[in-house]
Every structure is written in C-alpha cells, then in structure tokens.
Tab-separated table of C-alpha atoms and ligand atoms in Angstrom:
chain	number	residue	atom	x	y	z
A	729	MET	CA	108.316	80.888	88.827
A	730	ALA	CA	111.338	82.305	90.650
A	731	ARG	CA	110.657	84.073	93.930
A	732	ARG	CA	111.375	87.786	93.875
A	733	LYS	CA	114.487	89.065	95.532
A	734	LYS	CA	113.810	90.738	98.852
A	735	ILE	CA	115.877	93.904	99.165
A	736	TYR	CA	114.822	95.082	102.618
A	737	GLU	CA	112.257	94.270	105.277
A	738	GLY	CA	111.159	96.983	107.694
A	739	LYS	CA	108.547	97.064	110.461
A	740	ALA	CA	105.578	97.795	108.184
A	741	LYS	CA	106.823	97.193	104.632
A	742	ILE	CA	108.966	94.932	102.471
A	743	LEU	CA	110.898	96.066	99.409
A	744	TYR	CA	111.421	93.635	96.540
A	745	GLU	CA	113.471	94.016	93.394
A	746	GLY	CA	111.275	95.634	90.727
A	747	PRO	CA	110.527	94.430	87.194
A	748	GLU	CA	112.779	97.026	85.550
A	749	PRO	CA	116.129	98.505	86.592
A	750	GLY	CA	115.683	101.447	88.948
A	751	THR	CA	112.360	100.185	90.305
A	752	LEU	CA	111.269	98.410	93.470
A	753	VAL	CA	108.040	96.776	94.595
A	754	GLN	CA	106.881	98.116	97.966
A	755	TYR	CA	104.703	95.633	99.886
A	756	PHE	CA	102.548	96.887	102.787
A	757	LYS	CA	102.324	94.479	105.733
A	758	ASP	CA	99.600	94.347	108.379
A	759	ASP	CA	102.154	94.614	111.181
A	760	ALA	CA	101.781	97.539	113.542
A	761	THR	CA	104.570	98.583	115.874
A	762	ALA	CA	104.972	101.465	118.297
A	763	TYR	CA	107.492	102.765	120.801
A	764	ASN	CA	110.405	101.458	118.710
A	765	ALA	CA	108.725	98.046	118.277
A	766	GLN	CA	108.205	97.465	122.025
A	767	LYS	CA	104.477	97.264	121.245
A	768	LYS	CA	103.546	94.993	118.310
A	769	ASP	CA	100.431	93.544	116.709
A	770	VAL	CA	99.047	92.410	113.392
A	771	ILE	CA	96.044	94.472	112.300
A	772	ASP	CA	94.065	92.777	109.514
A	773	GLY	CA	93.652	95.116	106.581
A	774	LYS	CA	96.044	97.870	107.668
A	775	GLY	CA	98.473	97.183	104.805
A	776	VAL	CA	95.727	97.298	102.198
A	777	LEU	CA	94.439	100.630	103.526
A	778	ASN	CA	97.908	102.180	103.740
A	779	ASN	CA	98.742	101.035	100.200
A	780	ARG	CA	95.602	102.746	98.883
A	781	LEU	CA	96.019	105.875	100.999
A	782	SER	CA	99.705	106.286	100.184
A	783	GLU	CA	98.881	105.852	96.486
A	784	PHE	CA	96.239	108.583	96.807
A	785	PHE	CA	98.546	111.103	98.521
A	786	MET	CA	101.603	110.381	96.351
A	787	THR	CA	99.548	110.565	93.131
A	788	GLY	CA	98.188	113.951	94.233
A	789	LEU	CA	101.673	115.209	95.078
A	790	ASN	CA	103.057	114.040	91.718
A	791	ALA	CA	100.155	115.838	90.000
A	792	ILE	CA	100.953	119.174	91.654
A	793	GLY	CA	104.651	118.889	90.858
A	794	VAL	CA	105.975	117.588	94.164
A	795	PRO	CA	108.194	114.683	93.072
A	796	THR	CA	107.699	111.327	94.791
A	797	HIS	CA	109.039	107.814	94.314
A	798	PHE	CA	105.557	106.487	93.481
A	799	ILE	CA	105.006	105.066	89.980
A	800	ARG	CA	101.782	103.033	90.214
A	801	ARG	CA	99.853	100.674	92.411
A	802	LEU	CA	100.197	97.037	91.377
A	803	ASN	CA	97.608	95.306	93.554
A	804	MET	CA	95.945	95.437	96.980
A	805	ARG	CA	99.214	95.459	98.895
A	806	GLU	CA	101.930	96.449	96.461
A	807	GLN	CA	103.073	99.476	94.569
A	808	LEU	CA	105.818	100.059	92.042
A	809	VAL	CA	108.221	102.777	93.157
A	810	ARG	CA	111.450	104.296	91.919
A	811	SER	CA	114.488	102.965	93.647
A	812	CYS	CA	116.197	105.726	95.620
A	813	GLU	CA	118.841	106.230	98.257
A	814	ILE	CA	117.032	107.142	101.462
A	815	ILE	CA	118.484	110.103	103.356
A	816	PRO	CA	118.770	108.830	106.959
A	817	LEU	CA	116.402	111.435	108.390
A	818	GLU	CA	112.790	111.462	109.489
A	819	VAL	CA	111.410	114.829	108.449
A	820	ILE	CA	108.572	115.820	110.781
A	821	VAL	CA	106.232	118.746	110.186
A	822	ARG	CA	103.979	119.925	113.010
A	823	ASN	CA	100.983	122.252	112.842
A	824	PHE	CA	99.685	121.552	116.360
A	825	ALA	CA	101.629	120.342	119.390
A	826	ALA	CA	101.333	116.599	120.090
A	827	GLY	CA	103.324	113.490	120.842
A	828	SER	CA	107.032	113.833	121.499
A	829	MET	CA	106.985	117.618	121.085
A	830	SER	CA	104.354	118.016	123.801
A	831	GLU	CA	106.325	115.718	126.092
A	832	ARG	CA	109.637	117.417	125.394
A	833	LEU	CA	108.456	120.995	125.746
A	834	GLY	CA	105.476	120.623	128.096
A	835	ILE	CA	103.055	122.117	125.564
A	836	GLU	CA	99.500	120.815	125.802
A	837	GLU	CA	98.507	118.482	122.958
A	838	GLY	CA	96.353	120.304	120.406
A	839	THR	CA	97.911	123.746	120.960
A	840	ALA	CA	98.063	125.499	117.578
A	841	LEU	CA	101.631	126.359	116.624
A	842	PRO	CA	102.301	129.903	115.361
A	843	ARG	CA	103.745	128.417	112.156
A	844	PRO	CA	104.558	124.932	110.903
A	845	ILE	CA	107.607	123.601	112.739
A	846	VAL	CA	109.943	121.230	110.899
A	847	GLU	CA	112.070	118.801	112.912
A	848	TYR	CA	114.646	116.213	111.875
A	849	CYS	CA	115.325	112.881	113.537
A	850	TYR	CA	118.246	110.625	112.707
A	851	LYS	CA	116.838	107.320	111.423
A	852	ASP	CA	118.337	104.696	113.687
A	853	ASP	CA	116.114	102.203	115.504
A	854	LYS	CA	118.851	101.259	117.964
A	855	LEU	CA	119.069	104.886	119.085
A	856	GLY	CA	115.298	105.424	118.979
A	857	ASP	CA	115.433	107.953	116.071
A	858	PRO	CA	116.893	110.875	118.088
A	859	LEU	CA	116.070	114.506	117.303
A	860	VAL	CA	119.005	116.201	115.553
A	861	THR	CA	119.766	119.722	114.378
A	862	GLU	CA	120.978	120.936	110.985
A	863	GLU	CA	124.413	121.223	112.596
A	864	HIS	CA	124.497	117.443	113.161
A	865	ILE	CA	123.186	116.792	109.655
A	866	ALA	CA	125.920	118.951	108.088
A	867	ALA	CA	128.706	117.776	110.379
A	868	PHE	CA	128.023	114.083	109.821
A	869	GLY	CA	127.397	114.549	106.099
A	870	TRP	CA	123.872	113.087	106.051
A	871	ALA	CA	122.697	115.864	103.694
A	872	SER	CA	124.245	118.946	102.071
A	873	GLN	CA	123.034	122.517	102.582
A	874	GLN	CA	121.383	122.367	99.125
A	875	ASP	CA	119.662	119.104	100.123
A	876	MET	CA	118.417	120.737	103.342
A	877	ASP	CA	116.956	123.690	101.417
A	878	ASP	CA	115.200	121.270	99.059
A	879	ILE	CA	114.008	119.043	101.936
A	880	LEU	CA	112.493	122.015	103.776
A	881	SER	CA	110.729	123.168	100.637
A	882	LEU	CA	109.388	119.646	99.909
A	883	ALA	CA	108.230	119.207	103.522
A	884	LEU	CA	106.311	122.503	103.524
A	885	ARG	CA	104.713	121.787	100.138
A	886	VAL	CA	103.591	118.361	101.378
A	887	ASN	CA	102.212	120.055	104.509
A	888	ASP	CA	100.190	122.592	102.479
A	889	TYR	CA	98.818	119.901	100.196
A	890	LEU	CA	97.915	117.420	102.939
A	891	SER	CA	96.501	120.055	105.326
A	892	GLY	CA	94.148	121.354	102.643
A	893	LEU	CA	93.085	117.902	101.549
A	894	MET	CA	92.345	116.864	105.128
A	895	TYR	CA	90.588	120.103	106.032
A	896	GLY	CA	88.233	119.490	103.106
A	897	VAL	CA	87.028	116.260	104.734
A	898	GLY	CA	86.821	117.586	108.292
A	899	ILE	CA	90.198	116.307	109.483
A	900	ARG	CA	92.969	118.307	111.154
A	901	LEU	CA	96.503	117.440	110.067
A	902	VAL	CA	98.272	117.731	113.417
A	903	ASP	CA	101.681	116.483	112.248
A	904	PHE	CA	103.314	113.983	109.936
A	905	LYS	CA	106.619	112.333	109.075
A	906	ILE	CA	108.094	111.893	105.612
A	907	GLU	CA	111.271	110.372	104.284
A	908	ILE	CA	113.246	111.750	101.391
A	909	GLY	CA	115.194	109.808	98.777
A	910	ARG	CA	117.825	110.676	96.218
A	911	VAL	CA	117.217	109.614	92.639
A	912	TYR	CA	120.149	109.786	90.250
A	913	GLU	CA	119.532	110.906	86.680
A	914	GLY	CA	122.832	110.881	84.805
A	915	ASP	CA	125.128	113.312	86.578
A	916	TYR	CA	122.242	114.878	88.492
A	917	GLN	CA	120.479	113.912	91.683
A	918	ARG	CA	116.911	114.820	92.487
A	919	LEU	CA	115.185	114.586	95.858
A	920	VAL	CA	111.823	112.854	96.010
A	921	VAL	CA	109.290	112.081	98.725
A	922	ALA	CA	109.765	108.358	99.417
A	923	ASP	CA	108.545	105.635	101.801
A	924	GLU	CA	104.827	106.138	102.511
A	925	ILE	CA	102.311	108.756	103.544
A	926	SER	CA	99.513	107.140	105.537
A	927	PRO	CA	97.764	107.335	108.922
A	928	ASP	CA	100.747	105.337	110.246
A	929	SER	CA	102.935	108.405	109.746
A	930	CYS	CA	100.478	111.285	110.355
A	931	ARG	CA	98.386	112.525	113.250
A	932	LEU	CA	94.841	113.083	112.016
A	933	TRP	CA	92.100	114.404	114.313
A	934	ASP	CA	88.446	114.931	113.476
A	935	ILE	CA	87.982	118.711	113.443
A	936	GLU	CA	84.612	118.609	115.240
A	937	THR	CA	85.122	115.912	117.850
A	938	GLY	CA	88.903	115.639	118.149
A	939	GLN	CA	88.627	111.867	117.562
A	940	LYS	CA	91.984	110.375	116.612
A	941	LEU	CA	92.067	108.682	113.208
A	942	ASP	CA	95.724	107.645	113.069
A	943	LYS	CA	98.281	105.287	114.587
A	944	ASP	CA	97.829	106.837	118.040
A	945	VAL	CA	94.655	104.663	118.177
A	946	PHE	CA	97.061	101.697	118.330
A	947	ARG	CA	99.837	103.390	120.317
A	948	ARG	CA	97.404	104.537	123.031
A	949	ASP	CA	94.823	101.680	122.864
A	950	LEU	CA	91.980	103.959	121.787
A	951	GLY	CA	89.941	101.465	119.735
A	952	ASN	CA	89.995	99.737	116.373
A	953	LEU	CA	92.784	100.923	114.080
A	954	THR	CA	91.250	99.546	110.860
A	955	ASP	CA	88.004	101.413	111.586
A	956	ALA	CA	89.943	104.667	112.010
A	957	TYR	CA	91.923	104.231	108.758
A	958	THR	CA	88.763	103.132	106.910
A	959	GLU	CA	87.068	106.349	108.070
A	960	VAL	CA	89.949	108.427	106.634
A	961	ALA	CA	89.879	106.465	103.349
A	962	GLN	CA	86.104	106.809	103.044
A	963	ARG	CA	86.072	110.540	103.733
A	964	LEU	CA	88.737	111.046	101.058
A	965	GLY	CA	86.745	108.895	98.596
A	966	VAL	CA	89.603	106.368	98.385
A	967	ILE	CA	87.220	103.557	99.296
A	968	GLN	CA	83.463	103.618	98.993
A	969	LYS	CA	81.199	104.033	101.998
A	970	GLY	CA	79.446	100.755	102.770
A	971	ALA	CA	82.117	98.722	100.985
A	972	MET	CA	82.967	95.397	102.581
A	973	PRO	CA	85.659	95.871	105.225
A	974	ILE	CA	89.102	95.017	103.876
A	975	THR	CA	90.648	92.311	105.959
A	976	LYS	CA	92.524	89.266	104.784
A	977	PRO	CA	95.938	89.562	103.185
A	978	THR	CA	96.520	88.981	99.494
A	979	LEU	CA	100.073	87.763	99.284
A	980	ILE	CA	101.376	87.806	95.741
A	981	ASN	CA	105.052	86.972	95.571
B	2306	5GP	P1	106.296	112.183	117.440
B	2306	5GP	O1	107.688	112.753	117.294
B	2306	5GP	O2	105.363	113.143	118.098
B	2306	5GP	O3	106.306	110.827	118.044
B	2306	5GP	O4	105.778	111.962	115.938
B	2306	5GP	C1	105.524	113.046	115.078
B	2306	5GP	C2	104.846	112.537	113.823
B	2306	5GP	O5	105.765	111.749	113.066
B	2306	5GP	C3	103.642	111.630	114.080
B	2306	5GP	O6	102.671	111.865	113.072
B	2306	5GP	C4	104.193	110.225	113.954
B	2306	5GP	O7	103.205	109.321	113.486
B	2306	5GP	C5	105.297	110.419	112.933
B	2306	5GP	N1	106.433	109.547	113.223
B	2306	5GP	C6	107.501	109.812	114.007
B	2306	5GP	N2	108.356	108.762	114.034
B	2306	5GP	C7	107.820	107.822	113.239
B	2306	5GP	C8	108.238	106.497	112.848
B	2306	5GP	O8	109.298	105.990	113.229
B	2306	5GP	N3	107.392	105.826	112.025
B	2306	5GP	C9	106.218	106.364	111.565
B	2306	5GP	N4	105.434	105.627	110.753
B	2306	5GP	N5	105.823	107.606	111.896
B	2306	5GP	C10	106.595	108.321	112.721
C-alpha cells in the first residue's frame, strides 16, 4: 500500500493528504514543546487525548453553528478535516490574566478581566509569534476588515461555548488560542475554526483548588501532563473514569 503524502509537519501534529479532494488527515503526535521549542519532551498518550478532546470541542461548535474544519475522527490519533488556508494569526482570548499578558502588563495571574480580551499574534516561530495589532494585520494584508470582524465574532462565540462547558465541570477557562482557516466554496470564502482545541492551547484551572490542568503543567514542571489532560477528558465525559490510561501510540500510516 502506498504511503500517504505528508503535507506538513508541525510541533504537535502532522497533516497528510486526505482521502477525498479538499480533505486532510490530522495526526496528533505525543511531542510536547514549550517556549518556542526550547523545551521538548515526548508525553505518552498526549496525542490520543488531544485528538479526543479536540473532536469533542469541534463537534460541539459545529452543532451550535460555529463552523470548524473538523469532519470526523478516524482513529485514536487521527481526524479527517477540511483543507483550509490558515490565516497566519494566533487568536488568543483571555478571561483572566495569565502567562504572557501577566508578564507584559504586570497583572497578577488569576486576576479577572473586566471583559474578554482578544489578542492577535503573528504566527512565525522564528520571531516567537509576536503580538500584533489590527493595524499590522491590515497593513501587511494578513486578513481583511471583513475577516477581522468574522474572526472576532468566531473567537467570542468559541469563548462563550468553552467557558460554559468548562464551568459545568468545575474548570475555569482562563484563556485559549485558536487558529482560523479560509475554506473556498465556489466564488465564496468562509472562515472556520481550524487546527485544534485542546489543553495544549488553553489554560484550564480547577475552580475550587486552582490546580492547573493544561500545558502549563509541562511548561512549568508542575507534574504529570497526561494525568492533567485525562482529568479534563474524564470530567467532560470524553473518556470514562477508571478506564485504562491511554499510553502507547497507534501509528496508522
Ligand atoms: P500566552 O500568550 O499567555 O503564552 O498564551 C495564551 C494562551 O494561548 C494560552 O492558553 C496558551 O496555551 C495559548 N498559546 C499561545 N501560543 C501558543 C502556541 O504557540 N501554541 C499553543 N498550542 N498554544 C498557544
């Protein structure tokens, strides 16, 4: 059997050519990186958990009318997605101060923000994904004004959906990052939520204890990352409590 064509390999995922035109297979690796890949490790089971969690969030978003690239999960580590042109921006929504915002502005981590704050970073590893303004985005042609209106609306709808979902299982959605893609349908383009939504790209804190259940566990050496992601998946009912821990990779390609 011919090996599938690899389209792109990133830090945590690989994209392969999909079975039909306009589709891709998104493979979730176990690799964890932080601080622009200066810190690296392989965490058994992370890819399996992120595949399941991203499926769960994207399916929910599709169901409430927030368009995403997600079509269906194929197996433990792969999902079928619509091929799209990624807008070169990281769209970050913050409900509480943390991470780079706390460092930049000297605001204590955990401080509630008066309203959700949306930030944009230019996606470029060599530059360390710098924060940019809408002026940069317009001037360099990364997105049009109409795109920016749609991106803001998508980001806030994702925030409402995820915050509510997390609150229901005792988790505070501190912040998250999404990526947006363009899908072409005839003469029209539509923006969709692309990439992944998982504890790799969100900050999730237990509401009662403040325990971190996201990639900061890895970034800041706070314990076992798979345990934290398993806790999130179990609370959301994505995997059953008491199920065997997910570890070894299932490589199907
Ligand atoms: P910060 O700007 O505070 O580092 O990150 C804000 C939020 O966006 C956090 O939830 C963080 O996980 C997410 N985020 C920012 N940059 C990246 C990135 O390059 N990759 C991933 N997976 N998440 C990111």
